[in-house]
PDB file of C-alpha atoms in Angstrom:
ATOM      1  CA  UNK Z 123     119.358 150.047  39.841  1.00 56.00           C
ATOM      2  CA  UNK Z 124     121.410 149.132  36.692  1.00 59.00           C
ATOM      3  CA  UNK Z 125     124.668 150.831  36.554  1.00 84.00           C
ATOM      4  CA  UNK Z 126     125.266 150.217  32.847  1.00 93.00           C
ATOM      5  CA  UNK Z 127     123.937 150.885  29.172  1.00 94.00           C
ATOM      6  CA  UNK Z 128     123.752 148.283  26.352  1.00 96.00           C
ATOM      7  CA  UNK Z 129     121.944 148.505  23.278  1.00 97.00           C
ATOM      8  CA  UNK Z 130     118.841 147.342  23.080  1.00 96.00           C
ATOM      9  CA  UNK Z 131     119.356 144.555  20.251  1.00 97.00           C
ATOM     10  CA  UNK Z 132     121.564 143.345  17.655  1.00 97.00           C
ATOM     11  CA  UNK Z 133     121.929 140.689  14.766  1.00 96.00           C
ATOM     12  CA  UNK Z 134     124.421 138.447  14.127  1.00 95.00           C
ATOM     13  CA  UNK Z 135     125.197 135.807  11.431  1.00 96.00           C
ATOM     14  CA  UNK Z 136     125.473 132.176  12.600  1.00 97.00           C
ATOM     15  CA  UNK Z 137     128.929 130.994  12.397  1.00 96.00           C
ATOM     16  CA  UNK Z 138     130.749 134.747  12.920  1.00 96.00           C
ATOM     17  CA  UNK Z 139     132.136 136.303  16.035  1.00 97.00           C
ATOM     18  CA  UNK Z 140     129.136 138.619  18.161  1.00 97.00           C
ATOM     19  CA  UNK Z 141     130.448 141.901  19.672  1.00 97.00           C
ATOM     20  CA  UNK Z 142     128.447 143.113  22.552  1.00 98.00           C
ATOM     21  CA  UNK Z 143     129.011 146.179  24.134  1.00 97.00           C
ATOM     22  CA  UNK Z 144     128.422 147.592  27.715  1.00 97.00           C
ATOM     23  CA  UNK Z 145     129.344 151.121  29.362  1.00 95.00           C
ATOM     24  CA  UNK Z 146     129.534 150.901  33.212  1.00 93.00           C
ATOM     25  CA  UNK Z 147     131.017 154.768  33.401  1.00 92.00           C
ATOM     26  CA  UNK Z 148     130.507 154.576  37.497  1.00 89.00           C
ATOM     27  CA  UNK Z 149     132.150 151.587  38.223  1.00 90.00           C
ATOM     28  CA  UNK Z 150     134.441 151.809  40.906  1.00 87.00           C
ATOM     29  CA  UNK Z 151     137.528 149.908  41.863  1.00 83.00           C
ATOM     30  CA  UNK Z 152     136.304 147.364  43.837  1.00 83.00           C
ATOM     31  CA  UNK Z 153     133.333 146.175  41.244  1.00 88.00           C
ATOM     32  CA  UNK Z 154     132.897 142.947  39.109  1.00 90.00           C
ATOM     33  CA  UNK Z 155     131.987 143.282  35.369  1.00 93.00           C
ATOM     34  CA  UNK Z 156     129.492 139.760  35.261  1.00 93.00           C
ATOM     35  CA  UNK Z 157     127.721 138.772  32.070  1.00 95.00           C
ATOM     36  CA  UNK Z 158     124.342 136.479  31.856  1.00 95.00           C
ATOM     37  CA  UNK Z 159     122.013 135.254  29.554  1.00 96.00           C
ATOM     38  CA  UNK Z 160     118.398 134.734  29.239  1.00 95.00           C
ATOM     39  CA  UNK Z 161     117.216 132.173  27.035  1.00 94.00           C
ATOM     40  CA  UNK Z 162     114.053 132.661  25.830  1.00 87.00           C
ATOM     41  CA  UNK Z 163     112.596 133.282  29.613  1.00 78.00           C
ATOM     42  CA  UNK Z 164     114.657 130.485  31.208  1.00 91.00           C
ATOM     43  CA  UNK Z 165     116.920 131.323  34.335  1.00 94.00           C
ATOM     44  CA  UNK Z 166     119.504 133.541  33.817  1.00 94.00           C
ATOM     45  CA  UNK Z 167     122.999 131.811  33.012  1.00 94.00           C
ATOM     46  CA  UNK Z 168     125.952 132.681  34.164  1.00 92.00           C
ATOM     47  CA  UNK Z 169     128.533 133.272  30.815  1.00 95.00           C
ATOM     48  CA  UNK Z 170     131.772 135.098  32.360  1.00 94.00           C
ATOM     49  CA  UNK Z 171     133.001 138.180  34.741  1.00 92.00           C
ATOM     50  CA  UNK Z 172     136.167 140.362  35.056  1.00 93.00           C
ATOM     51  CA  UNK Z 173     137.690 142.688  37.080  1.00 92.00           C
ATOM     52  CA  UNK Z 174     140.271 144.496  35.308  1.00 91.00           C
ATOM     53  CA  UNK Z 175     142.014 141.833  33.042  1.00 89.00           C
ATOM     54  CA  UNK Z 176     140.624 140.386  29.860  1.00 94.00           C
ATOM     55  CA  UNK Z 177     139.148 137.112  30.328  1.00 95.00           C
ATOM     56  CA  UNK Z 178     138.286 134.102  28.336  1.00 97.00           C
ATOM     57  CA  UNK Z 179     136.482 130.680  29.233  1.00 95.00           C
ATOM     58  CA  UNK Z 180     134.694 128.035  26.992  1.00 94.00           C
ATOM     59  CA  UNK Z 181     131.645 130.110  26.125  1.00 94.00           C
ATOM     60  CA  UNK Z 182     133.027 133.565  25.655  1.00 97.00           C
ATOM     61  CA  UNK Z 183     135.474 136.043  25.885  1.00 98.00           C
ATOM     62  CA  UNK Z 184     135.823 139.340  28.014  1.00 98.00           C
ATOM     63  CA  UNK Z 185     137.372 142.706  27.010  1.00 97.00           C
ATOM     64  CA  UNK Z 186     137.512 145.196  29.919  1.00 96.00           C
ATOM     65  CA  UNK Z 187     138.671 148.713  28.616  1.00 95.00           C
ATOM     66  CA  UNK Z 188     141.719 150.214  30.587  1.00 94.00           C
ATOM     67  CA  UNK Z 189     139.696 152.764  32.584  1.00 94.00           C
ATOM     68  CA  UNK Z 190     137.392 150.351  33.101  1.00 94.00           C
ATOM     69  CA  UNK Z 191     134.288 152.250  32.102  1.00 94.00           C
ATOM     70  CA  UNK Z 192     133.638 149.956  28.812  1.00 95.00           C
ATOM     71  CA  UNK Z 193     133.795 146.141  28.337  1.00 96.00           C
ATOM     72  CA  UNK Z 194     132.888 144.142  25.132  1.00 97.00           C
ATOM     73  CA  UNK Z 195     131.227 140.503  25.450  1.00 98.00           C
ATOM     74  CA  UNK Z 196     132.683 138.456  22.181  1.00 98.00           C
ATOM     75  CA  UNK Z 197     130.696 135.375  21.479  1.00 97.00           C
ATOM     76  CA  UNK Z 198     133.663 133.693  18.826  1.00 96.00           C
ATOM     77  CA  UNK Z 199     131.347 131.851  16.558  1.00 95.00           C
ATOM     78  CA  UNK Z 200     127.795 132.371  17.179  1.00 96.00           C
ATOM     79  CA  UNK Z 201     125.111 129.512  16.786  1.00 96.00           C
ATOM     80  CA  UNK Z 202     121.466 129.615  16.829  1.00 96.00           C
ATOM     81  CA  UNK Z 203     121.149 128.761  20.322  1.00 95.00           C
ATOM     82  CA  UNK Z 204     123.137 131.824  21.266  1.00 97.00           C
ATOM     83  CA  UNK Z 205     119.621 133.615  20.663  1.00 97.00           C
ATOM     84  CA  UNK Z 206     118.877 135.326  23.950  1.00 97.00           C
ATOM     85  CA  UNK Z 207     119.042 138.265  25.796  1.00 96.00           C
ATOM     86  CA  UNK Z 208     122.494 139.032  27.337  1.00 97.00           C
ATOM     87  CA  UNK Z 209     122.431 140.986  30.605  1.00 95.00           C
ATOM     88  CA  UNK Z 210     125.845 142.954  31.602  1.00 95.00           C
ATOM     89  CA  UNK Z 211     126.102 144.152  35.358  1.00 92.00           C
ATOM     90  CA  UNK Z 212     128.107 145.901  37.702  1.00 89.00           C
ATOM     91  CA  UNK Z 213     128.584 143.601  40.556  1.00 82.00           C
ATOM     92  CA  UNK Z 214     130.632 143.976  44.071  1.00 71.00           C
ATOM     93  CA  UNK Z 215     128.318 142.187  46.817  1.00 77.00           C
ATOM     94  CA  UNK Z 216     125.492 139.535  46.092  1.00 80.00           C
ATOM     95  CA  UNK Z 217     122.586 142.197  44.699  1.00 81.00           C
ATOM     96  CA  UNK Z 218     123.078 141.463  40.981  1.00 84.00           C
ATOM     97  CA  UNK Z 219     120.862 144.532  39.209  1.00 84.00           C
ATOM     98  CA  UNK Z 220     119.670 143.233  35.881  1.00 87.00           C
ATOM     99  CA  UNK Z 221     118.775 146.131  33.538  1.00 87.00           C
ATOM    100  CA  UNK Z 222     117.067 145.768  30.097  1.00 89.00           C
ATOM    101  CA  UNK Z 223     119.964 143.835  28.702  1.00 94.00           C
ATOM    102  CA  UNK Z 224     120.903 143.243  24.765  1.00 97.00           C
ATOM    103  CA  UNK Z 225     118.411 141.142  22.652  1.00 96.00           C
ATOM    104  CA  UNK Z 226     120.961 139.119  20.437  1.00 98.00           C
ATOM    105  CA  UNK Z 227     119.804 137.671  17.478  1.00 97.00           C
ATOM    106  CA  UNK Z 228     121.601 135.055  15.775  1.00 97.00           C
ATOM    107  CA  UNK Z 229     120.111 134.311  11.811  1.00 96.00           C
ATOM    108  CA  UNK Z 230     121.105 131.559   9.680  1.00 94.00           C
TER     109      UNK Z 230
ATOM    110  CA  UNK L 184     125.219 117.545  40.426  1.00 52.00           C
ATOM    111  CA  UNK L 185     121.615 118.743  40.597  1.00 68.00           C
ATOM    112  CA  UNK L 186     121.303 122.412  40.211  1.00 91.00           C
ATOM    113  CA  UNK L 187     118.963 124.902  41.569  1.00 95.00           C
ATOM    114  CA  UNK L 188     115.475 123.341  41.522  1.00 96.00           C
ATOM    115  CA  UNK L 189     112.656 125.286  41.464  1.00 97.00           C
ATOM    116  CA  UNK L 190     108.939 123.867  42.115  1.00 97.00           C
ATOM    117  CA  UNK L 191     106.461 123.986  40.940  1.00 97.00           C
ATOM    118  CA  UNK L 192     107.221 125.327  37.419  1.00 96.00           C
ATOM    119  CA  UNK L 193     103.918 127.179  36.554  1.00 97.00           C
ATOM    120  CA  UNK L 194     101.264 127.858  39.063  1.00 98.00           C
ATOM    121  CA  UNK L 195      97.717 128.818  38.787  1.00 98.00           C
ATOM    122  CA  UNK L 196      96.443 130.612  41.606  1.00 98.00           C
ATOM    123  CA  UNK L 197      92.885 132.669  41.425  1.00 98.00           C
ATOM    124  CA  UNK L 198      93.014 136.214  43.216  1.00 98.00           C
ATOM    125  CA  UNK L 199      92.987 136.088  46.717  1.00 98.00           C
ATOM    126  CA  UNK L 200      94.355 132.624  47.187  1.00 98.00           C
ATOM    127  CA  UNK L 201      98.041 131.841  48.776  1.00 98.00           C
ATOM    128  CA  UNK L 202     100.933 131.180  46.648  1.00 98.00           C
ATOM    129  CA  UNK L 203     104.493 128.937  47.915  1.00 98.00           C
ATOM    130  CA  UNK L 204     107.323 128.869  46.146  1.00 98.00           C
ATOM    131  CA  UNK L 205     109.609 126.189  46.602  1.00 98.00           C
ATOM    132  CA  UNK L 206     113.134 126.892  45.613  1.00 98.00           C
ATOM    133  CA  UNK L 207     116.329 124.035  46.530  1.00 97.00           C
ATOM    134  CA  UNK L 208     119.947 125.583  46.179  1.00 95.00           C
ATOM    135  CA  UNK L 209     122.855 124.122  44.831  1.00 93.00           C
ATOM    136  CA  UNK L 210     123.944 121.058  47.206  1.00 91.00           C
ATOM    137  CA  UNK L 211     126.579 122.877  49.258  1.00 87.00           C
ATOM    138  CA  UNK L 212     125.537 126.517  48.993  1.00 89.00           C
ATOM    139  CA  UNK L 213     123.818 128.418  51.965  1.00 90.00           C
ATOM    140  CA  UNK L 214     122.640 130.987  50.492  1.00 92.00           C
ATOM    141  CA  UNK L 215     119.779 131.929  48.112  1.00 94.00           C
ATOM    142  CA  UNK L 216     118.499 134.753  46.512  1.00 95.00           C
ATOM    143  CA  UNK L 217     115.036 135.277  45.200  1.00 97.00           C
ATOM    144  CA  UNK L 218     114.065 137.542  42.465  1.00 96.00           C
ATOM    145  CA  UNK L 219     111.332 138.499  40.342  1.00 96.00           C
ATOM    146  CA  UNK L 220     110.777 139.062  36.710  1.00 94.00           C
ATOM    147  CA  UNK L 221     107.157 140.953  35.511  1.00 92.00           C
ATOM    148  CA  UNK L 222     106.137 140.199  31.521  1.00 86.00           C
ATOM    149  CA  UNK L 223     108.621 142.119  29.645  1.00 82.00           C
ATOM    150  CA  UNK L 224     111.081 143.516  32.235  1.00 84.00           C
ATOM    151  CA  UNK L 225     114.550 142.890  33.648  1.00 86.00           C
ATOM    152  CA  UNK L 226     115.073 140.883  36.588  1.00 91.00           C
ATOM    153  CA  UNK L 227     114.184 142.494  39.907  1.00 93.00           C
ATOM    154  CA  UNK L 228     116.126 141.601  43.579  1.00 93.00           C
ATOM    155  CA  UNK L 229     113.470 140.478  45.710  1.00 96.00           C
ATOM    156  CA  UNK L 230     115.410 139.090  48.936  1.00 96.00           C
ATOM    157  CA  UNK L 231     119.028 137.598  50.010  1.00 94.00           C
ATOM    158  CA  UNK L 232     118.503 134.715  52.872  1.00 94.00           C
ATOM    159  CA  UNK L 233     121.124 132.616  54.377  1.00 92.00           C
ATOM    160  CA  UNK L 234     120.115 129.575  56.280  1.00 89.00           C
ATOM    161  CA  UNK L 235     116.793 130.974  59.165  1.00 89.00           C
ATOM    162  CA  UNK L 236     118.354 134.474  58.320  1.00 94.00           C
ATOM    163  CA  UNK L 237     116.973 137.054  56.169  1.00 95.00           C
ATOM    164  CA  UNK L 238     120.045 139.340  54.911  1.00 93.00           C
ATOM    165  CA  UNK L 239     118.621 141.469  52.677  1.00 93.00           C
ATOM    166  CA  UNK L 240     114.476 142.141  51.819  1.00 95.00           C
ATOM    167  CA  UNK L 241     114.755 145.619  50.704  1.00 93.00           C
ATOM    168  CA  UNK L 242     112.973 144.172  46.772  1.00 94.00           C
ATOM    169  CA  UNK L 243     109.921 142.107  48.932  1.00 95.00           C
ATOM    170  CA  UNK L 244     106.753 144.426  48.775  1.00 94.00           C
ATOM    171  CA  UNK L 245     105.951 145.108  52.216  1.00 91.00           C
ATOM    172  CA  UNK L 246     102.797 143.575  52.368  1.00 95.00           C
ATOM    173  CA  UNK L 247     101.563 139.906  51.748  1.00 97.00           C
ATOM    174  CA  UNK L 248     105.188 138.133  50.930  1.00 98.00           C
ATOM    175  CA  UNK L 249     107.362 136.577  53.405  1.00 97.00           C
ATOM    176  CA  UNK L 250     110.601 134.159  52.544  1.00 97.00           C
ATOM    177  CA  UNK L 251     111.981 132.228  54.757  1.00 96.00           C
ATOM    178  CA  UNK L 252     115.317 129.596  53.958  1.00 96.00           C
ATOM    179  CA  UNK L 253     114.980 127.594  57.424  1.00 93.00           C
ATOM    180  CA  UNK L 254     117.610 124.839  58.624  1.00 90.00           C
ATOM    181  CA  UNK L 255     116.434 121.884  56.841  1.00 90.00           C
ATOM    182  CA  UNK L 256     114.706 122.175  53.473  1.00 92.00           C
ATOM    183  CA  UNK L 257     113.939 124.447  50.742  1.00 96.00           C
ATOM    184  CA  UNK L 258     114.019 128.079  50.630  1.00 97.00           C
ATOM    185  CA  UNK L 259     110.057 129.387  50.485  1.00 98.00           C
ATOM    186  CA  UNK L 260     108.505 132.417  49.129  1.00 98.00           C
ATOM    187  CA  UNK L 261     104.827 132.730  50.391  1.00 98.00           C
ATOM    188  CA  UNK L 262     102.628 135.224  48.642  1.00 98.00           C
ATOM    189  CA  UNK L 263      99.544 135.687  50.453  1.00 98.00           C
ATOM    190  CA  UNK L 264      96.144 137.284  48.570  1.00 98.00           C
ATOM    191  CA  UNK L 265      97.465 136.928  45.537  1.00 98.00           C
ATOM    192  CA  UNK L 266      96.527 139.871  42.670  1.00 97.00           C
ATOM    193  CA  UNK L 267      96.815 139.909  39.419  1.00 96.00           C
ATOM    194  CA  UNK L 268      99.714 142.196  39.618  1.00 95.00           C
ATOM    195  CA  UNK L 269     101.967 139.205  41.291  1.00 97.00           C
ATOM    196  CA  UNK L 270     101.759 137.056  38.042  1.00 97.00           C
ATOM    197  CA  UNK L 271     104.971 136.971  36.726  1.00 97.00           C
ATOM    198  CA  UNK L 272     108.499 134.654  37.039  1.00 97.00           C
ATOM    199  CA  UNK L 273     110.235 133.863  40.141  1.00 98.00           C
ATOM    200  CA  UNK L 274     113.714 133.307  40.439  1.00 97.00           C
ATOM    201  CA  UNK L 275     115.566 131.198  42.624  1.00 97.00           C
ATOM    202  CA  UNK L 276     119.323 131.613  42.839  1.00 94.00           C
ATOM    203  CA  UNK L 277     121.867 130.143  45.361  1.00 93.00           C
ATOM    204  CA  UNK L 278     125.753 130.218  45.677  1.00 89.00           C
ATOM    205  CA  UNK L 279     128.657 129.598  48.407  1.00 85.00           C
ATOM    206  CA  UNK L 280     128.200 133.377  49.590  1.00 73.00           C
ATOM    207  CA  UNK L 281     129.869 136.345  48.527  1.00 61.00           C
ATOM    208  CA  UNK L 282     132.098 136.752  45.180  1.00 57.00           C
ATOM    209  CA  UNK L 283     132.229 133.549  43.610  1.00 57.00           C
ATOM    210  CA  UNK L 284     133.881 132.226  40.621  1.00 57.00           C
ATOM    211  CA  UNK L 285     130.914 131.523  39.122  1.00 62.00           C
ATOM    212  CA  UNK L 286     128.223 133.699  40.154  1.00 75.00           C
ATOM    213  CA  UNK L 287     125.040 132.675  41.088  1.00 87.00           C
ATOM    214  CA  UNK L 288     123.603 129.314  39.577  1.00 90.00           C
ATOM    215  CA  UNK L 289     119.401 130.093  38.462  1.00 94.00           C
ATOM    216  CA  UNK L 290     116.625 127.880  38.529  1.00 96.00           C
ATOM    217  CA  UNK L 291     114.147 127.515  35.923  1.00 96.00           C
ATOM    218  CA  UNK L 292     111.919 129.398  37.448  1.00 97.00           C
ATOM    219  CA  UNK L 293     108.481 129.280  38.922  1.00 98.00           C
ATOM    220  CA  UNK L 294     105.456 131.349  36.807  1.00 97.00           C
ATOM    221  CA  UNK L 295     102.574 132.301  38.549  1.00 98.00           C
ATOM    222  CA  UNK L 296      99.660 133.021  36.759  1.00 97.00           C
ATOM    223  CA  UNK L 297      96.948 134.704  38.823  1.00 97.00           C
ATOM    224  CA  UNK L 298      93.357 134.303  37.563  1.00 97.00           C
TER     225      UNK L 298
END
């Protein structure tokens, strides 16, 4: 089962920076914070993970709270194609547990 | 630098009937993972199978679906009897094994539509 909480959906304006939280209050010390994305019922893609340092690759960047119970996913400059649903998960052997994930938005 | 390929993309099958689900890692990784994904719901862990082992079935329904990922060829999900129940999207993942630095890499996906 899903050990974290996202909101359910969100809007963002094409061209500005998307915020999307997660709270994985459980997580212990040996656990992976991954992100994917679901576009529009496609396979899942992978966007970035983290285990206790912020991280930052060519899609996305990763903001893992000191106690580790919180991490932000910050798209930098949202396009249309960003439109999807974005899945965070708590991670630490090869069962990934997708729960309902965010519905992100993007609008012109 | 094919990724995970996934065949056939949408399948028709009429209740009762046999379903297989072809699913081709990565070149290079050993093992897959299938999961499943009903109309309007998350993504559900069906079963974790290294080459002619099964790790991990504890998401397969007991009854009617077997996977197997044998020595040479694709990783197959049979569903046997299909119901109408079993329409939905199947996912194929595969990677190197464990904690990668990467994740898993998804096929497209295979959806079954049972009439």
């Amino acid at each position: 089962d899903a050990k974290t909480t996202q909101p359910p959906s969100m809007d963002c304006a094409e061209g500005r920076a998307a915020n999307l939280p997660c709270n994985h209050s459980t997580i212990s010390g040996n656990e992976y914070v991954y992100w994917y994305r679901q576009i529009h019922s496609q396979g899942p893609q992978y966007i970035i993970h983290g285990l206790k340092n912020n991280e930052t690759n060519e899609m996305a960047s990763l903001i893992i709270t000191e106690d580790r119970k919180s991490s932000t996913l910050i798209l930098p400059h949202a396009t249309l194609r960003d439109t999807a649903v974005y899945y965070c998960i708590v991670f630490n052997d090869y069962k990934l547990s997708f729960g309902a994930g965010t519905t992100v938005t993007v609008r012109a | 630098n094919a990724g995970v390929m996934q065949n056939p993309r949408h399948l028709v099958r009429r209740r009762g009937q046999e379903a297989r689900l072809r699913c081709s890692p990565v070149k290079g990784h050993s093992h897959v993972y299938w999961y499943r994904q009903l109309p309007e719901e998350g993504l559900k862990f069906m079963v974790y199978l290294q080459k002619e082992n099964i790790i991990d079935e504890s998401g397969m329904p007991k009854e009617r679906f077997s996977a197997e990922f044998p020595k040479e060829g694709p990783s197959i999900l049979r569903i046997q009897q299909v119901v109408r129940g079993d329409s939905a999207a199947y996912f194929c993942a595969s990677s190197t094994g464990g904690i990668s630095n990467y994740g898993y890499t998804f096929g497209s996906g295979t959806r079954l539509t049972v009439v």
